[in-house]
Every structure is written in structure tokens, then in C-alpha cells.
mmCIF file with all atom_site columns, C-alpha atoms in Angstrom:
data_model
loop_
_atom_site.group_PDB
_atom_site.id
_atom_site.type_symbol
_atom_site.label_atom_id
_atom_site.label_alt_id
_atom_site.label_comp_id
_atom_site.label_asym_id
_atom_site.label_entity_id
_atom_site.label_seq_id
_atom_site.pdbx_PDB_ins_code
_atom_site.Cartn_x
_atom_site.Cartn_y
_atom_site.Cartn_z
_atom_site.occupancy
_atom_site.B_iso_or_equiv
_atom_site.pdbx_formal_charge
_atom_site.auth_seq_id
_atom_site.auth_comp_id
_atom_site.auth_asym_id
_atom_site.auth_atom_id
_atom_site.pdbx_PDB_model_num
ATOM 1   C CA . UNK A 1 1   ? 16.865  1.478   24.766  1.00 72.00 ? 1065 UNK A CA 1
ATOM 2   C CA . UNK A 1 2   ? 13.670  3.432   24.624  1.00 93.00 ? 1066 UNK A CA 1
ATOM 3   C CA . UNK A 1 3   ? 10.132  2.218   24.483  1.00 92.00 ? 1067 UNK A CA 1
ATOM 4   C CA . UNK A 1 4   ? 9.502   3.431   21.049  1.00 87.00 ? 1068 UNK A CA 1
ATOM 5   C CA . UNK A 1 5   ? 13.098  1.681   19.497  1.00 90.00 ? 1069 UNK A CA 1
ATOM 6   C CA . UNK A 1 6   ? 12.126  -1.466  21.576  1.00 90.00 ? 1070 UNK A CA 1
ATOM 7   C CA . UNK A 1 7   ? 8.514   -1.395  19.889  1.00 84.00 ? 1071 UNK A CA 1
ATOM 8   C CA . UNK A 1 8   ? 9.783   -0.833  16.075  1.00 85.00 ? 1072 UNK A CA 1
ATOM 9   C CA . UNK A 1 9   ? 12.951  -3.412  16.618  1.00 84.00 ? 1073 UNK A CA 1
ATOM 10  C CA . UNK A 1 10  ? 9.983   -5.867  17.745  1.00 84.00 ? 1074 UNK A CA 1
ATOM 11  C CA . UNK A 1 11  ? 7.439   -4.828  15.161  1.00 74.00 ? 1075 UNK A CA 1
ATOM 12  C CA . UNK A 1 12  ? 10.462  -5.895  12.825  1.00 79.00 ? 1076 UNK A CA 1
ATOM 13  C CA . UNK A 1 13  ? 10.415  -9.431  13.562  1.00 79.00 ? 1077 UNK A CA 1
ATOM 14  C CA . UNK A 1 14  ? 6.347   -9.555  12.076  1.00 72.00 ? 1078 UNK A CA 1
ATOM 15  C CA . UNK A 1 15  ? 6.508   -10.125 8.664   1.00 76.00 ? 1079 UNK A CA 1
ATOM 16  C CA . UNK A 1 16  ? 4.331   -8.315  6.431   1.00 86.00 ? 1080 UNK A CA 1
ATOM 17  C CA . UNK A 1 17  ? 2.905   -8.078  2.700   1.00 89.00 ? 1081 UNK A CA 1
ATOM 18  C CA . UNK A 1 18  ? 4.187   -5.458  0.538   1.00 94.00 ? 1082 UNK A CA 1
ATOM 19  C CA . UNK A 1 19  ? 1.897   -3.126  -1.098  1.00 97.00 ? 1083 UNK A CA 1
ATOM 20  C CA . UNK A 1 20  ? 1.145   -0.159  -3.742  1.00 98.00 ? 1084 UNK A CA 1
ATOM 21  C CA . UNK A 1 21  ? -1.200  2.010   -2.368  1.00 98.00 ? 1085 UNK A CA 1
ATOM 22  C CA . UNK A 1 22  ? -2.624  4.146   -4.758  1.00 98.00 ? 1086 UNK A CA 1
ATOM 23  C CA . UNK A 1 23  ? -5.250  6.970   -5.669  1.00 98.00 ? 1087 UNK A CA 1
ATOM 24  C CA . UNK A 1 24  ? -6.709  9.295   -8.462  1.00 98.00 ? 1088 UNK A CA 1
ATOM 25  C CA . UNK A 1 25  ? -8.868  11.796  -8.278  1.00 98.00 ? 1089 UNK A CA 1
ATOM 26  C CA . UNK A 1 26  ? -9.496  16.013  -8.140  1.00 98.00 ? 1090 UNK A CA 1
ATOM 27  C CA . UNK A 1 27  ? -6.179  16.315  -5.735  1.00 98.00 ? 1091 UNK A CA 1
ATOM 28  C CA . UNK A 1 28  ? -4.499  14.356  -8.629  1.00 97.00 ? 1092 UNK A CA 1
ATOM 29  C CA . UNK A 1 29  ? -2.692  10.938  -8.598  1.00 97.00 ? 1093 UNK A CA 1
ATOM 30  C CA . UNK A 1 30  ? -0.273  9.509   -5.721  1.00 97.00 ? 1094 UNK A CA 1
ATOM 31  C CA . UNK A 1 31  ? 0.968   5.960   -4.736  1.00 97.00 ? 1095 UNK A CA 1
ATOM 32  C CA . UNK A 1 32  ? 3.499   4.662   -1.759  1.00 96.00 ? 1096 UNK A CA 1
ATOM 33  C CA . UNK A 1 33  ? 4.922   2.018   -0.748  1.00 95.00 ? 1097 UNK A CA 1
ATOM 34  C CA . UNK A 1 34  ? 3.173   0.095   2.342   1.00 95.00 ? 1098 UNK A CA 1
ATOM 35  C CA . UNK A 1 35  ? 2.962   -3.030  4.784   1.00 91.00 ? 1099 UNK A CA 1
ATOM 36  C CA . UNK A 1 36  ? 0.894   -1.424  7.232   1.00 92.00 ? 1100 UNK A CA 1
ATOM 37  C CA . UNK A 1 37  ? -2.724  -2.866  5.705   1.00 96.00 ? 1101 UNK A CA 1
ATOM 38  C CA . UNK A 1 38  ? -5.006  -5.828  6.795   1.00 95.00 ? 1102 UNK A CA 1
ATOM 39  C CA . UNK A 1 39  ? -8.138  -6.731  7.192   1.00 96.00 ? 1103 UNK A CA 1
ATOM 40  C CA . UNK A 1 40  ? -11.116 -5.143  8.913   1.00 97.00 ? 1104 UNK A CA 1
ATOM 41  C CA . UNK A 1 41  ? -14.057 -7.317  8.247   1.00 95.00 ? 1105 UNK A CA 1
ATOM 42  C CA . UNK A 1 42  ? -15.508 -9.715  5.481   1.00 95.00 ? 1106 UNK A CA 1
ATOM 43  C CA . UNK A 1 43  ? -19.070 -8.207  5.901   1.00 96.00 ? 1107 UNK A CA 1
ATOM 44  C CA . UNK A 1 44  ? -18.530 -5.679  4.448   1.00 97.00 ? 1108 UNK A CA 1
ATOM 45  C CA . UNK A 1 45  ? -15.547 -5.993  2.660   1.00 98.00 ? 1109 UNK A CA 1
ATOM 46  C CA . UNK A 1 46  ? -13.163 -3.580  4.477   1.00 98.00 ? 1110 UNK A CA 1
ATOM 47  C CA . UNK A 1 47  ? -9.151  -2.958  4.915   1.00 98.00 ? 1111 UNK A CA 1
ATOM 48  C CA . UNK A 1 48  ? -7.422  -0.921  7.019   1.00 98.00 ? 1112 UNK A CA 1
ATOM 49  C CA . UNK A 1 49  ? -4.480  0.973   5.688   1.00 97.00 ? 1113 UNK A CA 1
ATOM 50  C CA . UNK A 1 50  ? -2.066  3.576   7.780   1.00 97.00 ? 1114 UNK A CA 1
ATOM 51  C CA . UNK A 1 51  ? -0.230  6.434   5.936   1.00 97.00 ? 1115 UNK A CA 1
ATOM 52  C CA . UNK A 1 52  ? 2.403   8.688   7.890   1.00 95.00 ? 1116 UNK A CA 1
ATOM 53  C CA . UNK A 1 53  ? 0.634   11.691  8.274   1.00 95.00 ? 1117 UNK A CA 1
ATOM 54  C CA . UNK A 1 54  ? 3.877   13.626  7.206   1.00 94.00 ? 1118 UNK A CA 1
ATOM 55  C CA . UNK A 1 55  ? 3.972   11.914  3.988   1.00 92.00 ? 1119 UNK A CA 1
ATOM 56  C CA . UNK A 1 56  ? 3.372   14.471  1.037   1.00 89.00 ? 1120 UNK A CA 1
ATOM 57  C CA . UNK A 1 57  ? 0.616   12.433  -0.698  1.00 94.00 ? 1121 UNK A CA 1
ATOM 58  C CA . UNK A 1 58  ? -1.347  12.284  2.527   1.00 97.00 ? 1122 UNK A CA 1
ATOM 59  C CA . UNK A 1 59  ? -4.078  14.719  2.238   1.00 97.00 ? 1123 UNK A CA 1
ATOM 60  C CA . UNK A 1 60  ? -4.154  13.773  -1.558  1.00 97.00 ? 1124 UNK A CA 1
ATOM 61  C CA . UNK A 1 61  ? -5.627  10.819  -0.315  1.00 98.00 ? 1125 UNK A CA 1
ATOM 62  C CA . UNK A 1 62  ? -8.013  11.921  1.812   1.00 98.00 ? 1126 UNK A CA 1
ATOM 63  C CA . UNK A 1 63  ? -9.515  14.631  -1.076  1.00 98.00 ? 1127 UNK A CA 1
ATOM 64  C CA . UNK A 1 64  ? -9.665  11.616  -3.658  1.00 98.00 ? 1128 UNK A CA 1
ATOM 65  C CA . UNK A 1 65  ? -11.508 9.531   -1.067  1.00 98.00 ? 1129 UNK A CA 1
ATOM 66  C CA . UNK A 1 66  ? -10.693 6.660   -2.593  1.00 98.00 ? 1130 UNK A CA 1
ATOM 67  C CA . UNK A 1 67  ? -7.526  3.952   -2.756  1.00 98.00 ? 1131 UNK A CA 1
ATOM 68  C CA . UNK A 1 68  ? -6.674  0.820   -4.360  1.00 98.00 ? 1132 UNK A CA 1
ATOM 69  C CA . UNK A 1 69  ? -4.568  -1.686  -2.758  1.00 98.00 ? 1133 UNK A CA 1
ATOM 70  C CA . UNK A 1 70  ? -1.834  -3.647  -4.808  1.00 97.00 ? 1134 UNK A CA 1
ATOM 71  C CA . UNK A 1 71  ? -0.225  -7.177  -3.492  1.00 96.00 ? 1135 UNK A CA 1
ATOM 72  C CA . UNK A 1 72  ? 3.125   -7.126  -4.775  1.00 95.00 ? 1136 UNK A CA 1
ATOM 73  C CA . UNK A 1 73  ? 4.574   -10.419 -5.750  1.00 93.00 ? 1137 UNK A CA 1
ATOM 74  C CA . UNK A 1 74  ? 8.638   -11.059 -5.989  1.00 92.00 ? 1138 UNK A CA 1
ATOM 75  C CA . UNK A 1 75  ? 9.216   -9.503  -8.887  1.00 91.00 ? 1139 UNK A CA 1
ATOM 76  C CA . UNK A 1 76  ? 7.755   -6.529  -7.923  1.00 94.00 ? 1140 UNK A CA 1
ATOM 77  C CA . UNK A 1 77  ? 10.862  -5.201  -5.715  1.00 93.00 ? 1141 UNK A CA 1
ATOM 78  C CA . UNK A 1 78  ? 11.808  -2.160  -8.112  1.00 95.00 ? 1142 UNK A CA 1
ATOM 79  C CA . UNK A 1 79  ? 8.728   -1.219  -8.513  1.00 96.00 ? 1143 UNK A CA 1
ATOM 80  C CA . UNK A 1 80  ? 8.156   -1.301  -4.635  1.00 94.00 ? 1144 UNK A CA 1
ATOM 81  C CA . UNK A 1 81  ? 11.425  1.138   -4.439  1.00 94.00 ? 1145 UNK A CA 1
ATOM 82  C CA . UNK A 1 82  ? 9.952   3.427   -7.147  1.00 95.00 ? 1146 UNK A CA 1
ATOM 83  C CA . UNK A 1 83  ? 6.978   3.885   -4.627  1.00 95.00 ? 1147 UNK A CA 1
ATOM 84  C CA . UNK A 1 84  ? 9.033   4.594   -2.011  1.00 92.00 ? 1148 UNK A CA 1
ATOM 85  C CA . UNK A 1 85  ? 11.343  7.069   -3.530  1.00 85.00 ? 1149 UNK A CA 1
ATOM 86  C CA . UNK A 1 86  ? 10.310  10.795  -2.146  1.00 82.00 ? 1150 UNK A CA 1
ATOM 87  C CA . UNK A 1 87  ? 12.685  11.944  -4.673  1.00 84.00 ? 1151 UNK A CA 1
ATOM 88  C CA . UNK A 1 88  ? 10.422  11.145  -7.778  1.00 85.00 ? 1152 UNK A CA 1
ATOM 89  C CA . UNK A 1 89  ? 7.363   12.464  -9.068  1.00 88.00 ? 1153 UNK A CA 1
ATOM 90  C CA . UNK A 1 90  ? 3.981   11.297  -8.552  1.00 87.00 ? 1154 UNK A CA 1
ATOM 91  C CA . UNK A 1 91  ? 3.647   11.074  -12.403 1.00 89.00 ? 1155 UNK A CA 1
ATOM 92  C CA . UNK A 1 92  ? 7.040   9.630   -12.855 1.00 92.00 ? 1156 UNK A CA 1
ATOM 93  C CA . UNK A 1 93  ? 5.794   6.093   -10.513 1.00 95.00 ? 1157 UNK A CA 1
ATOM 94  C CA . UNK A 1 94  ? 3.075   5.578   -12.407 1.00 96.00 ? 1158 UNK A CA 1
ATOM 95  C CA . UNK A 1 95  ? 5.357   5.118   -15.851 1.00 95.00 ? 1159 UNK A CA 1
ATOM 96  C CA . UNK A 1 96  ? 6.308   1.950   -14.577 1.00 93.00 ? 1160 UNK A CA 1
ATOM 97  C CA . UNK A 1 97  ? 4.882   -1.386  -15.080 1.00 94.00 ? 1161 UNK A CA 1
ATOM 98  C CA . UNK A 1 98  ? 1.022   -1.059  -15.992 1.00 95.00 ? 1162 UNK A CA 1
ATOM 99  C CA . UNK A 1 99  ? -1.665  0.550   -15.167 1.00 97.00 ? 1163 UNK A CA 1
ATOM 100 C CA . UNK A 1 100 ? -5.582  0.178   -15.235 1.00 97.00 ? 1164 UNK A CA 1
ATOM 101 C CA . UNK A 1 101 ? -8.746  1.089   -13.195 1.00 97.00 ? 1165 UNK A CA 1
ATOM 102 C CA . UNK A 1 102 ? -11.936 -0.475  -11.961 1.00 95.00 ? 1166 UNK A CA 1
ATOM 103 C CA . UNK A 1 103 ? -14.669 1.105   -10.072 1.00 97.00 ? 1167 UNK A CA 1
ATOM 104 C CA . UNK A 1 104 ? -13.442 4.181   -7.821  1.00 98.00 ? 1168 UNK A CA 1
ATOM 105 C CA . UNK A 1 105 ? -10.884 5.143   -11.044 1.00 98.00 ? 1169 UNK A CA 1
ATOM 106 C CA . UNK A 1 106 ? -7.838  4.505   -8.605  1.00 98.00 ? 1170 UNK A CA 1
ATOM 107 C CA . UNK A 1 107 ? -4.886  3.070   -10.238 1.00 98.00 ? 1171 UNK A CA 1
ATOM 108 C CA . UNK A 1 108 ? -4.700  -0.848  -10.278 1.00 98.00 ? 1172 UNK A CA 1
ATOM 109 C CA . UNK A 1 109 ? -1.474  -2.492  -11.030 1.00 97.00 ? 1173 UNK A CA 1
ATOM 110 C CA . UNK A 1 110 ? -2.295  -5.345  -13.720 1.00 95.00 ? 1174 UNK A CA 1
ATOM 111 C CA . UNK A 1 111 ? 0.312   -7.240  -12.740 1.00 94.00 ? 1175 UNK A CA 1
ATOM 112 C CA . UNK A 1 112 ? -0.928  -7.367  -8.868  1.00 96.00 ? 1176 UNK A CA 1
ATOM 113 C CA . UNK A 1 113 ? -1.028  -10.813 -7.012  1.00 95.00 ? 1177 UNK A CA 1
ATOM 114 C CA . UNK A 1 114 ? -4.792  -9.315  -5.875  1.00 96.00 ? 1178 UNK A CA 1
ATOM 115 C CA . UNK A 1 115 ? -6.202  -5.912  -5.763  1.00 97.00 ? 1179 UNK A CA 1
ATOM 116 C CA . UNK A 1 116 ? -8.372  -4.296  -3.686  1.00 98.00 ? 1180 UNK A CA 1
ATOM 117 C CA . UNK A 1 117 ? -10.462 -1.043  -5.062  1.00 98.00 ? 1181 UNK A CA 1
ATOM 118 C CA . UNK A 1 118 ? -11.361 0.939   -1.817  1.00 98.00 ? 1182 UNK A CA 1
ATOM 119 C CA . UNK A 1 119 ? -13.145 3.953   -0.612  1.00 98.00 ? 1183 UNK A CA 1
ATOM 120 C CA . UNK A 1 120 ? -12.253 6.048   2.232   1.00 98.00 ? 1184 UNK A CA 1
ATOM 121 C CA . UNK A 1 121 ? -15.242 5.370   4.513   1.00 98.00 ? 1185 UNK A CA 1
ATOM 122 C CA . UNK A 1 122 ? -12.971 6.813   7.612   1.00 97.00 ? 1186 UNK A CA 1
ATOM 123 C CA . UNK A 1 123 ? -9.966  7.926   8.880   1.00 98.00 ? 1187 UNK A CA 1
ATOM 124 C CA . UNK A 1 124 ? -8.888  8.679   12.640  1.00 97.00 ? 1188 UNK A CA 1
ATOM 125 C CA . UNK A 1 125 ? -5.228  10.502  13.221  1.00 97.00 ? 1189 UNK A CA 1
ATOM 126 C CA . UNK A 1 126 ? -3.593  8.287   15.940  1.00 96.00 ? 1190 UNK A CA 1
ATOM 127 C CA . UNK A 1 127 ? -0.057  9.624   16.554  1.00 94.00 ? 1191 UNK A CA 1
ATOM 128 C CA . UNK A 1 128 ? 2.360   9.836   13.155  1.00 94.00 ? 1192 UNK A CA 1
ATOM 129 C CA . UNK A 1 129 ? -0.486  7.986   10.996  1.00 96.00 ? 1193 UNK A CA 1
ATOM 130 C CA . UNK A 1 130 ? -3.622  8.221   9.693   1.00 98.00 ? 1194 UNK A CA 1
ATOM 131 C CA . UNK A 1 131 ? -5.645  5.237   9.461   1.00 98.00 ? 1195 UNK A CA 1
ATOM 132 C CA . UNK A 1 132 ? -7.994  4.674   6.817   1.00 98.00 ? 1196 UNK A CA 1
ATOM 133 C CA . UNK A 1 133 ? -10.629 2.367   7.330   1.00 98.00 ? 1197 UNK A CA 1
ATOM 134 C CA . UNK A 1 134 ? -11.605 1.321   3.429   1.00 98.00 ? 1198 UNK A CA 1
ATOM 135 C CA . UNK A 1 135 ? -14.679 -0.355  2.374   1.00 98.00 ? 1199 UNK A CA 1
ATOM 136 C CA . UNK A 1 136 ? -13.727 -2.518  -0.776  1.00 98.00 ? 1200 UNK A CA 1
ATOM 137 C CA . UNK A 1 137 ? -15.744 -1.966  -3.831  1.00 98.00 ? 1201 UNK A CA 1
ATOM 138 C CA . UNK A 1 138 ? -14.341 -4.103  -6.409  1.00 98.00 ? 1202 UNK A CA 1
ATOM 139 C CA . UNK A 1 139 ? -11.183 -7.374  -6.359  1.00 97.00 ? 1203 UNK A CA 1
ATOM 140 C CA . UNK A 1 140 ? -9.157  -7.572  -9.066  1.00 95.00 ? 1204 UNK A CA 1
ATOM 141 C CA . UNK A 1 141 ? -6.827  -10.965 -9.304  1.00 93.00 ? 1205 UNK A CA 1
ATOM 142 C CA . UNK A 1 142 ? -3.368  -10.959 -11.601 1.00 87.00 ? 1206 UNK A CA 1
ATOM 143 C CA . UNK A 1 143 ? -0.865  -13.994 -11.501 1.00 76.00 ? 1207 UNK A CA 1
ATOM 144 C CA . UNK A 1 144 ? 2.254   -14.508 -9.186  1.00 70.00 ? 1208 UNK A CA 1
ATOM 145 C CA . UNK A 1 145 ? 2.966   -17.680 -6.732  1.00 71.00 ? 1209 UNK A CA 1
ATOM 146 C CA . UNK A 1 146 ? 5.325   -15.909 -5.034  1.00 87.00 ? 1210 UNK A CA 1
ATOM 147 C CA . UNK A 1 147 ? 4.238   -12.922 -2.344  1.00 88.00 ? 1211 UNK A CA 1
ATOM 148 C CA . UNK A 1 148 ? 7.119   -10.115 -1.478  1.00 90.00 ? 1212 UNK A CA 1
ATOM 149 C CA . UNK A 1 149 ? 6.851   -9.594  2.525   1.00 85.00 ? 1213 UNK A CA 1
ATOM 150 C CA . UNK A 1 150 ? 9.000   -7.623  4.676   1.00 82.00 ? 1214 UNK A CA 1
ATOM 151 C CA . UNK A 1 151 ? 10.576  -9.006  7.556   1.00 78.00 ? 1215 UNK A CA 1
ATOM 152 C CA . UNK A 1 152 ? 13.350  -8.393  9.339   1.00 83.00 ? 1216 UNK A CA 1
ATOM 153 C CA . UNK A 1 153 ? 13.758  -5.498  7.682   1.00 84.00 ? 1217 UNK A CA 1
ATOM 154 C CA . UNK A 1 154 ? 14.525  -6.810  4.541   1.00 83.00 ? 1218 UNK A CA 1
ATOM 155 C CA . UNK A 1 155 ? 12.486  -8.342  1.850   1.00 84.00 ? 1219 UNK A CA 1
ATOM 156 C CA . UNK A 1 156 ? 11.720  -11.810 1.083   1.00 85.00 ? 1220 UNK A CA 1
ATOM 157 C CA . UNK A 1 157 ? 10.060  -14.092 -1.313  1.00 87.00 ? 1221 UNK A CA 1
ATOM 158 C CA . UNK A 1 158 ? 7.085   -16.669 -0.605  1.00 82.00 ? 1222 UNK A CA 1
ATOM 159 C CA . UNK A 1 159 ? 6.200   -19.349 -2.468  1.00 75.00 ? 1223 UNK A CA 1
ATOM 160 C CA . UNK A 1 160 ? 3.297   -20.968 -2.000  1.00 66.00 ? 1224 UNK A CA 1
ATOM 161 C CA . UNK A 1 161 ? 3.149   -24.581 -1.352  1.00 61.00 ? 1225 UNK A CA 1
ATOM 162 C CA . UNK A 1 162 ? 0.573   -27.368 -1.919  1.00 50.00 ? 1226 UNK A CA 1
#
């Protein structure tokens, strides 16, 4: 086995939330599928978010200059493979489920666990990704006890306990 399998077998085994990452803007509006975010800092307010630099909506991004970042919850795993599905349009994701803004005008999924309305305050290229390091402007909370993670290379469903 090779470093780099060895490293992604590995990176497998830590379980991660699944998100909607979206944008609007002048390049237009674009959304994927993503577990790569987490936190930064609490003051300020910041996430960090990596997008293959390959992927089509990538410099989309980066002219909007601003994202929003949706928690799914369980039933939210459609709507996670919409996201993820090169072969659709941009326009055609966005006719499912609902849709809404707050501050930047990036799309916000109303029926998010949590959402976070970002802008792009920088990006570094590091290998395959770019990494966005996004200041949040505005939280948005929906409903949903139950968080969809990805682990193991499959999805699965938390509940939260008391």
C-alpha cells in the first residue's frame, strides 16, 4: 500500500458531519456535497471548509466570495446525493427541498439542523484543495435530532441523547 491509500483508508475511520455547501452571487449559484468543514475559532466566528480544486463550482466560489454552510440531518441523504451528482445542473440542486437566504444572499437550506452564512475571508491552495477560511456572518437553526455523518465510508444516523 501507498502512503496516500494508507492516509484516506485511515481518514475513513473519522467520522464526519455531512454538509451543503452553497453560494450565490455574479459567477451564479453552486452547492456540493462536503465533510471536510470545522471550526476555526469562536472569536470571530470562523469555519474552515476544503473544496477539490478540480471541482467545476470551484472558482464560482471564490468570485461569489461568500458560502453558507448546511448541517444535514438523517433525512437529508437524497438531498446530500443530489449535491454530489456532477451529472446535474447547478439549477437543477437547488429545486429540491427549500431554499432561503440571510445576510451574504447564499442559499440556506430551511430545513438545516444549523446554518452557517460565511464569507470568504481566505483561501490557500494546499495540494488537490482549496481551503477557505470563512468568517461567519449570520446562524440560522432548523429542527432535526438526528445528525447524518460519514464514517466508514458510509453514512449513518445520530441521535442525540439526554
Amino acid at each position: 500500500m501507498t502512503l496516500m491509500t494508507d492516509f484516506r483508508n485511515a481518514m475513513a475511520q473519522l467520522g464526519s458531519a455531512i454538509t451543503i455547501i452553497t453560494t450565490d452571487g455574479p459567477a451564479g449559484k453552486y452547492g456540493f456535497t462536503a465533510s471536510a468543514v470545522c471550526s476555526v475559532t469562536d472569536e470571530p466566528p470562523t469555519l474552515l471548509i476544503c473544496m477539490n480544486r478540480s471541482s467545476f463550482a470551484n472558482s464560482k466560489f471564490k468570485e461569489n466570495g461568500v458560502l453558507c454552510v448546511n448541517i444535514l440531518s438523517a433525512h437529508h441523504r437524497e438531498l446530500s446525493a443530489v449535491f454530489a451528482n456532477g451529472k446535474l445542473r447547478s439549477d437543477e440542486r437547488f429545486l429540491h427541498d427549500n431554499w432561503q437566504t440571510l445576510t451574504t444572499g447564499a442559499p440556506v437550506l430551511t430545513s438545516a439542523i444549523a446554518s452557517f452564512d460565511c464569507t470568504i475571508g481566505d483561501c490557500h491552495e494546499v495540494g488537490s484543495h482549496s481551503i477557505f477560511y470563512c468568517p461567519v456572518q449570520e446562524i440560522g437553526f432548523g429542527q432535526g435530532e438526528q445528525g447524518l455523518v460519514y464514517f466508514n465510508r458510509q453514512y449513518h444516523t445520530l441521535a442525540a441523547s439526554l
